[in-house]
Coordinates of C-alpha atoms in Angstrom, one line a residue:
X84 CA -64.2 23.0 -147.0
X85 CA -62.0 20.5 -148.8
X86 CA -58.6 19.9 -147.4
X87 CA -55.4 21.1 -149.1
X88 CA -54.5 17.5 -150.0
X89 CA -58.0 17.0 -151.6
X90 CA -57.6 20.1 -153.7
X91 CA -54.1 19.0 -154.9
X92 CA -55.4 15.6 -155.9
X93 CA -58.3 17.1 -157.7
X94 CA -56.0 19.4 -159.6
X95 CA -53.6 16.6 -160.5
X96 CA -56.6 14.6 -161.8
X97 CA -57.6 17.5 -164.0
X98 CA -54.1 17.8 -165.5
X99 CA -54.0 14.1 -166.3
X100 CA -57.4 14.3 -168.0
X101 CA -56.2 17.0 -170.4
X102 CA -52.9 15.2 -171.1
X103 CA -50.6 17.4 -168.9
X104 CA -47.2 16.1 -167.9
X105 CA -47.9 17.4 -164.4
X106 CA -47.9 15.3 -161.2
X107 CA -45.0 12.9 -162.2
X108 CA -45.9 11.9 -165.8
X109 CA -43.0 12.2 -168.2
X110 CA -42.7 15.0 -170.7
X111 CA -40.7 15.2 -174.0
X112 CA -37.0 14.3 -173.7
X113 CA -34.7 17.2 -172.9
X114 CA -32.5 18.4 -175.8
X115 CA -29.0 16.9 -176.0
X116 CA -25.7 18.5 -176.9
X117 CA -25.1 18.6 -180.7
X118 CA -22.0 16.4 -180.2
X119 CA -24.1 13.4 -179.2
X120 CA -27.3 14.2 -181.2
X121 CA -28.3 11.6 -183.7
X122 CA -30.8 13.9 -185.4
X123 CA -31.8 17.6 -185.4
X124 CA -34.9 16.7 -183.3
X125 CA -32.6 15.5 -180.5
X126 CA -31.0 19.0 -180.4
X127 CA -34.4 20.5 -180.0
X128 CA -35.3 20.9 -183.7
X129 CA -33.7 22.6 -186.7
X130 CA -33.9 26.1 -185.2
X131 CA -32.0 25.0 -182.2
X132 CA -29.4 23.2 -184.4
X133 CA -29.0 26.4 -186.5
X134 CA -28.4 28.5 -183.4
X135 CA -25.9 26.1 -182.0
X136 CA -24.0 26.0 -185.4
X137 CA -24.0 29.8 -185.7
X138 CA -22.5 30.0 -182.2
X139 CA -19.7 27.8 -183.4
X140 CA -19.4 30.0 -186.5
X141 CA -17.0 27.7 -188.4
X142 CA -17.1 24.4 -190.4
X143 CA -13.8 22.6 -191.2
X144 CA -13.9 20.4 -194.2
X145 CA -11.1 18.6 -196.2
X146 CA -10.5 17.5 -199.8
X147 CA -13.3 19.6 -201.3
X148 CA -12.6 21.1 -204.7
X149 CA -14.9 23.9 -205.7
X150 CA -15.5 22.5 -209.2
X151 CA -16.1 19.0 -207.9
X152 CA -19.9 18.3 -207.9
X153 CA -20.5 22.1 -207.4
X154 CA -18.9 22.2 -204.0
X155 CA -18.1 25.9 -204.7
X156 CA -21.8 26.7 -205.0
X157 CA -22.7 24.6 -202.0
X158 CA -20.1 26.3 -199.8
X159 CA -21.2 29.7 -200.9
X160 CA -24.8 28.9 -200.4
X161 CA -24.2 27.5 -196.9
X162 CA -22.1 30.5 -195.8
X163 CA -24.7 32.9 -197.1
X164 CA -27.7 31.1 -195.6
X165 CA -26.3 30.5 -192.2
X166 CA -23.4 33.0 -191.8
X167 CA -21.0 30.1 -191.0
X168 CA -17.5 30.2 -192.5
X169 CA -16.4 27.1 -194.3
X170 CA -12.7 26.3 -194.3
X171 CA -11.3 23.6 -196.6
X172 CA -8.0 22.0 -195.8
X173 CA -6.1 20.0 -198.3
X174 CA -8.6 20.5 -201.2
X175 CA -6.6 18.2 -203.6
X176 CA -6.7 15.3 -201.2
X177 CA -8.4 11.9 -201.8
X178 CA -10.6 9.8 -199.6
X179 CA -7.8 8.1 -197.8
X180 CA -6.2 11.5 -197.1
X181 CA -9.4 12.5 -195.4
X182 CA -9.3 9.4 -193.1
X183 CA -5.7 10.1 -192.4
X184 CA -6.5 13.7 -191.4
X185 CA -9.1 12.5 -189.0
X186 CA -6.5 10.4 -187.2
X187 CA -3.7 12.9 -187.5
X188 CA -5.5 15.9 -186.1
X189 CA -7.7 14.1 -183.6
X190 CA -8.5 16.5 -180.7
X191 CA -7.3 19.6 -182.6
X192 CA -9.3 22.5 -183.9
X193 CA -8.1 21.9 -187.4
X194 CA -9.5 18.3 -187.5
X195 CA -12.1 17.9 -190.2
X196 CA -15.7 18.2 -189.0
X197 CA -17.1 16.5 -192.1
X198 CA -15.9 14.0 -194.7
X199 CA -16.9 13.1 -198.3
X200 CA -15.7 9.6 -199.1
X201 CA -16.0 7.0 -201.8
X202 CA -18.3 4.2 -200.5
X203 CA -15.5 1.7 -199.8
X204 CA -13.6 4.3 -197.8
X205 CA -16.7 5.3 -195.9
X206 CA -17.4 1.7 -194.9
X207 CA -13.8 1.4 -193.8
X208 CA -13.9 4.6 -191.7
X209 CA -17.1 3.4 -190.1
X210 CA -15.6 0.1 -189.1
X211 CA -12.7 1.9 -187.5
X212 CA -15.1 3.9 -185.3
X213 CA -14.2 7.3 -186.9
X214 CA -17.8 8.3 -187.8
X215 CA -20.7 9.3 -185.7
X216 CA -24.3 8.3 -186.5
X217 CA -26.6 11.1 -187.6
X218 CA -29.9 11.0 -189.5
X219 CA -30.6 14.0 -191.7
X220 CA -34.2 15.0 -192.1
X221 CA -34.2 13.5 -195.6
X222 CA -32.7 10.2 -194.5
X223 CA -35.9 8.3 -195.4
X224 CA -35.7 9.5 -199.0
X225 CA -32.2 8.0 -199.5
X226 CA -32.4 4.4 -200.9
X227 CA -31.3 1.6 -198.6
X228 CA -28.4 0.7 -200.8
X229 CA -27.1 4.3 -200.6
X230 CA -26.6 4.5 -196.8
X231 CA -25.3 2.8 -193.8
X232 CA -28.1 1.2 -191.7
X233 CA -26.6 2.9 -188.6
X234 CA -26.5 6.3 -190.4
X235 CA -22.7 6.6 -190.0
X236 CA -22.6 7.6 -193.7
X237 CA -25.1 8.2 -196.5
X238 CA -24.6 9.1 -200.1
X239 CA -25.1 12.6 -201.4
X240 CA -24.4 12.4 -205.2
X241 CA -22.7 10.3 -207.8
X242 CA -22.0 9.8 -211.5
X243 CA -20.8 7.4 -214.1
X244 CA -17.2 6.6 -215.1
X245 CA -16.7 8.3 -218.4
X246 CA -14.1 8.9 -221.1
X247 CA -13.3 12.5 -222.0
X248 CA -11.4 13.3 -225.2
X249 CA -10.1 16.4 -227.0
X250 CA -11.3 15.9 -230.5
X251 CA -9.2 18.8 -231.6
X252 CA -6.1 16.7 -230.9
X253 CA -7.3 13.1 -231.2
X254 CA -8.6 12.1 -234.7
X255 CA -11.1 9.5 -233.4
X256 CA -12.2 9.6 -229.8
X257 CA -12.5 6.3 -227.9
X258 CA -15.9 5.3 -226.5
X259 CA -14.9 2.0 -224.9
X260 CA -12.2 0.6 -222.7
X261 CA -11.2 -1.7 -225.5
X262 CA -10.5 1.4 -227.7
X263 CA -8.0 2.8 -225.1
X264 CA -5.5 0.0 -226.0
X265 CA -5.2 1.2 -229.6
X266 CA -1.7 2.4 -230.6
X267 CA -2.9 5.8 -231.7
X268 CA -3.5 6.7 -228.1
X269 CA 0.1 6.2 -227.0
X270 CA 0.8 8.3 -223.9
X271 CA -2.6 10.0 -224.0
X272 CA -4.8 8.1 -221.5
X273 CA -4.9 9.6 -218.1
X274 CA -7.0 8.8 -215.0
X275 CA -8.5 11.1 -212.5
X276 CA -7.0 10.3 -209.0
X277 CA -3.5 9.4 -208.3
X278 CA -4.2 5.8 -207.3
X279 CA -7.3 3.6 -206.6
X280 CA -5.8 3.0 -203.2
X281 CA -6.3 6.6 -202.3
X282 CA -8.9 8.1 -204.6
X283 CA -12.5 7.0 -205.0
X284 CA -12.6 8.2 -208.6
X285 CA -9.6 6.0 -209.6
X286 CA -11.1 3.0 -207.7
X287 CA -14.3 3.4 -209.7
X288 CA -12.4 3.6 -213.0
X289 CA -10.7 0.2 -212.2
X290 CA -14.1 -1.3 -211.3
X291 CA -15.5 -0.1 -214.6
X292 CA -12.5 -1.5 -216.5
X293 CA -13.1 -4.8 -214.7
X294 CA -16.7 -5.0 -215.9
X295 CA -15.4 -4.3 -219.5
X296 CA -12.9 -7.1 -219.3
X297 CA -14.8 -10.1 -218.0
X298 CA -14.8 -9.1 -214.3
X299 CA -17.7 -8.5 -212.0
X300 CA -18.6 -6.8 -208.7
X301 CA -17.0 -9.9 -207.1
X302 CA -13.9 -9.7 -209.3
X303 CA -12.1 -6.4 -209.8
X304 CA -8.8 -8.0 -210.8
X305 CA -9.4 -7.8 -214.5
X306 CA -9.6 -4.0 -214.1
X307 CA -6.2 -3.9 -212.5
X308 CA -4.8 -6.2 -215.3
X309 CA -6.3 -3.8 -217.9
X310 CA -4.4 -0.9 -216.6
X311 CA -1.3 -3.0 -216.5
X312 CA -1.8 -3.7 -220.2
X313 CA -2.5 0.0 -220.8
X314 CA 0.8 0.9 -219.2
X315 CA 2.6 -2.0 -221.0
X316 CA 1.6 -0.7 -224.4
X317 CA 2.7 2.8 -223.5
X318 CA -0.8 4.4 -223.5
X319 CA -1.2 5.0 -219.8
X320 CA -0.3 8.6 -218.8
X321 CA 0.3 9.1 -215.1
X322 CA -0.4 12.8 -215.3
X323 CA -3.5 14.4 -213.8
X324 CA -6.2 15.3 -216.4
X325 CA -6.8 18.8 -214.9
X326 CA -7.8 21.6 -217.3
X327 CA -4.3 23.0 -217.5
X328 CA -2.8 19.8 -218.7
X329 CA -5.7 19.2 -221.1
X330 CA -5.2 22.6 -222.7
X331 CA -1.5 21.9 -223.1
X332 CA -2.3 18.6 -224.8
X333 CA -0.6 16.6 -222.1
X334 CA -3.7 14.6 -221.1
X335 CA -5.9 14.5 -224.1
X336 CA -7.9 11.5 -223.0
X337 CA -9.3 11.3 -219.4
X338 CA -11.0 8.5 -217.5
X339 CA -13.0 10.3 -215.0
X340 CA -16.5 10.9 -213.5
X341 CA -18.9 12.2 -216.1
X342 CA -19.7 15.2 -213.8
X343 CA -16.0 16.2 -214.1
X344 CA -15.6 15.5 -217.8
X345 CA -18.8 17.3 -218.7
X346 CA -17.5 20.5 -217.1
X347 CA -14.7 20.7 -219.6
X348 CA -17.0 20.9 -222.6
X349 CA -17.9 24.6 -222.1
X350 CA -15.1 25.6 -219.8
X351 CA -12.3 24.8 -222.3
X352 CA -14.1 25.5 -225.6
X353 CA -12.6 29.0 -225.8
X354 CA -9.1 27.6 -225.3
X355 CA -8.9 25.4 -228.4
X356 CA -10.3 22.3 -226.8
X357 CA -13.1 20.3 -228.4
X358 CA -14.0 18.1 -225.4
X359 CA -16.2 15.1 -226.1
X360 CA -17.6 12.8 -223.3
X361 CA -18.9 9.3 -223.6
X362 CA -19.8 6.6 -221.1
X363 CA -18.0 3.4 -222.2
X364 CA -20.6 0.9 -223.4
X365 CA -18.4 -2.0 -222.4
X366 CA -17.9 -0.9 -218.8
X367 CA -20.9 1.2 -217.6
X368 CA -20.3 1.7 -213.9
X369 CA -21.9 4.2 -211.4
X370 CA -21.0 4.9 -207.8
X371 CA -21.9 7.6 -205.3
X372 CA -20.0 9.6 -202.8
X373 CA -20.8 9.4 -199.1
X374 CA -21.1 12.2 -196.5
X375 CA -20.1 11.6 -192.9
X376 CA -19.4 13.4 -189.6
X377 CA -16.1 13.0 -187.7
X378 CA -16.9 11.3 -184.4
X379 CA -14.7 13.9 -182.7
X380 CA -15.7 16.9 -184.8
X381 CA -14.5 20.2 -183.3
X382 CA -17.7 21.9 -184.5
X383 CA -20.4 19.2 -184.1
X384 CA -23.4 21.5 -184.6
X385 CA -22.0 23.0 -187.8
X386 CA -21.1 19.5 -189.0
X387 CA -24.7 18.3 -188.6
X388 CA -26.2 21.5 -190.2
X389 CA -23.9 21.0 -193.2
X390 CA -25.2 17.5 -193.7
X391 CA -28.7 18.8 -193.5
X392 CA -28.0 21.4 -196.1
X393 CA -26.4 18.9 -198.5
X394 CA -29.3 16.5 -198.2
X395 CA -32.0 19.3 -198.5
X396 CA -33.8 20.0 -201.7
X397 CA -31.7 23.2 -202.2
X398 CA -28.5 21.3 -201.7
X399 CA -29.5 18.4 -204.0
X400 CA -30.5 20.7 -206.8
X401 CA -27.2 22.5 -206.5
X402 CA -25.4 19.2 -207.3
X403 CA -27.1 19.3 -210.7
X404 CA -25.3 22.6 -211.5
X405 CA -22.1 20.6 -211.4
X406 CA -23.6 17.7 -213.5
X407 CA -23.6 15.4 -210.5
X408 CA -26.6 13.1 -209.9
X409 CA -28.2 13.9 -206.5
X410 CA -28.9 10.8 -204.4
X411 CA -32.5 11.9 -203.9
X412 CA -33.1 12.5 -207.6
X413 CA -35.8 9.9 -208.0
X414 CA -37.7 11.0 -204.9
X415 CA -37.5 14.6 -205.9
X416 CA -38.7 13.9 -209.4
X417 CA -41.8 12.2 -207.9
X418 CA -42.6 15.1 -205.5
X419 CA -41.9 17.8 -208.0
X420 CA -38.9 19.4 -206.3
X421 CA -36.3 18.4 -208.8
X422 CA -34.9 21.1 -211.1
X423 CA -36.0 19.6 -214.4
X424 CA -34.0 21.9 -216.6
X425 CA -30.8 21.0 -214.9
X426 CA -31.6 17.3 -214.7
X427 CA -32.2 17.3 -218.5
X428 CA -28.6 18.3 -219.1
X429 CA -27.3 15.0 -217.7
X430 CA -26.3 12.4 -220.3
X431 CA -28.6 9.4 -220.7
X432 CA -27.3 6.0 -220.0
X433 CA -28.4 2.8 -221.8
X434 CA -29.4 -0.3 -219.9
X435 CA -31.7 1.1 -217.3
X436 CA -31.0 2.0 -213.7
X437 CA -27.5 1.2 -212.5
X438 CA -26.7 -1.6 -210.0
X439 CA -24.1 -1.2 -207.3
X440 CA -21.6 -3.4 -205.5
X441 CA -22.5 -4.3 -201.9
X442 CA -20.4 -3.2 -198.9
X443 CA -18.9 -6.6 -198.7
X444 CA -18.0 -6.6 -202.4
X445 CA -16.5 -3.1 -202.1
X446 CA -14.4 -4.2 -199.1
X447 CA -13.1 -7.2 -200.9
X448 CA -12.4 -5.1 -204.0
X449 CA -10.4 -2.6 -202.0
X450 CA -8.3 -5.5 -200.5
X451 CA -7.6 -6.9 -204.0
X452 CA -6.6 -3.4 -205.3
X453 CA -4.3 -2.8 -202.4
X454 CA -2.5 -6.1 -202.9
X455 CA -2.1 -5.9 -206.6
X456 CA -2.2 -2.3 -208.0
X457 CA 1.4 -1.2 -207.4
X458 CA 2.9 -4.4 -208.6
X459 CA 0.7 -4.5 -211.7
X460 CA 0.7 -0.8 -212.7
X461 CA 4.0 1.0 -212.1
X462 CA 3.5 4.3 -210.3
X463 CA 5.8 6.0 -212.8
X464 CA 6.5 5.3 -216.5
X465 CA 9.1 2.5 -216.7
X466 CA 12.1 3.8 -218.6
X467 CA 13.1 1.8 -221.7
X468 CA 15.7 -0.8 -221.2
X469 CA 19.2 0.1 -222.5
X470 CA 20.2 -1.7 -225.7
X471 CA 22.6 -4.6 -225.0
X472 CA 26.3 -3.8 -225.8
X473 CA 27.4 -4.9 -229.3

């Protein structure tokens, strides 16, 4: 009869032959906590991530407006699909406000789990160590120039800087930045975003104006100077071009993302507004918005699941409902998952595929804007100088 030791060795040999992890060979890595997971696979797969997120039950976001790139539809879809409540703090905030909130509420339950940031702001937040690396399942379908190599942020959607105009109040609508300086537009030209120092939309508008005035991705200063001239001739309106002010005739011309301006066409038609949208031929500029996870997210599983949802085919097609261009649009068109009817509603742009500034160019542009904007473009209209005494 074989000894006990012989039988054990024979059994181990059999396990090794069939590929078993028995007798000291290593098996698959153990799942890690969502807080440190760099992918759903590290949590144990999507099902495990979903269970962990549902146990948390809450996702805290910031600076998300429901009409902006169809965040309303995305929030509703996420809540219905997973049963997780989405709370949005400071919905009117800009990219810098989001970064400030991460720092202000660090360690608190109300800290934002996830962020959506203009590219330059995302790069800045990553450099400060505020974002955690996480690769969504569709990470490979996001172009290299639309994501951080370390996966601390990746773009989700974007659009083109456009000019919206109420043709019911403005006789001839402008279709270029040069047009905006004409005297008939006095006091009418507003810009989405309070300042390019705090809002990605305003930053993009300044970049577009730079391209229209002899600047480049390496030189944003002509864009700042353009808005200085716009203010100097009295055409720049510091009001916010929201629907309420458009209906009142307070901001009849709006420099904004095309996905925001296009929403006004149908939404305001019944309120006496004939909204026309054009992409300025002298300053065609496109940029995308990044998604990121707070390094210290209070609900790390829900944060990761949210990013998976936004990058999924369902989430990307929902962007089209709000006229935003999904970052995976080209890949989805190739594999047949893109909603062609919704994609056909987007305006065509002459000149072929857009080019984008590099992270280094964006960083330098932000620095130039920070140093020059406030001293070139007054934050409030400058009152007229009193007439000299006679």
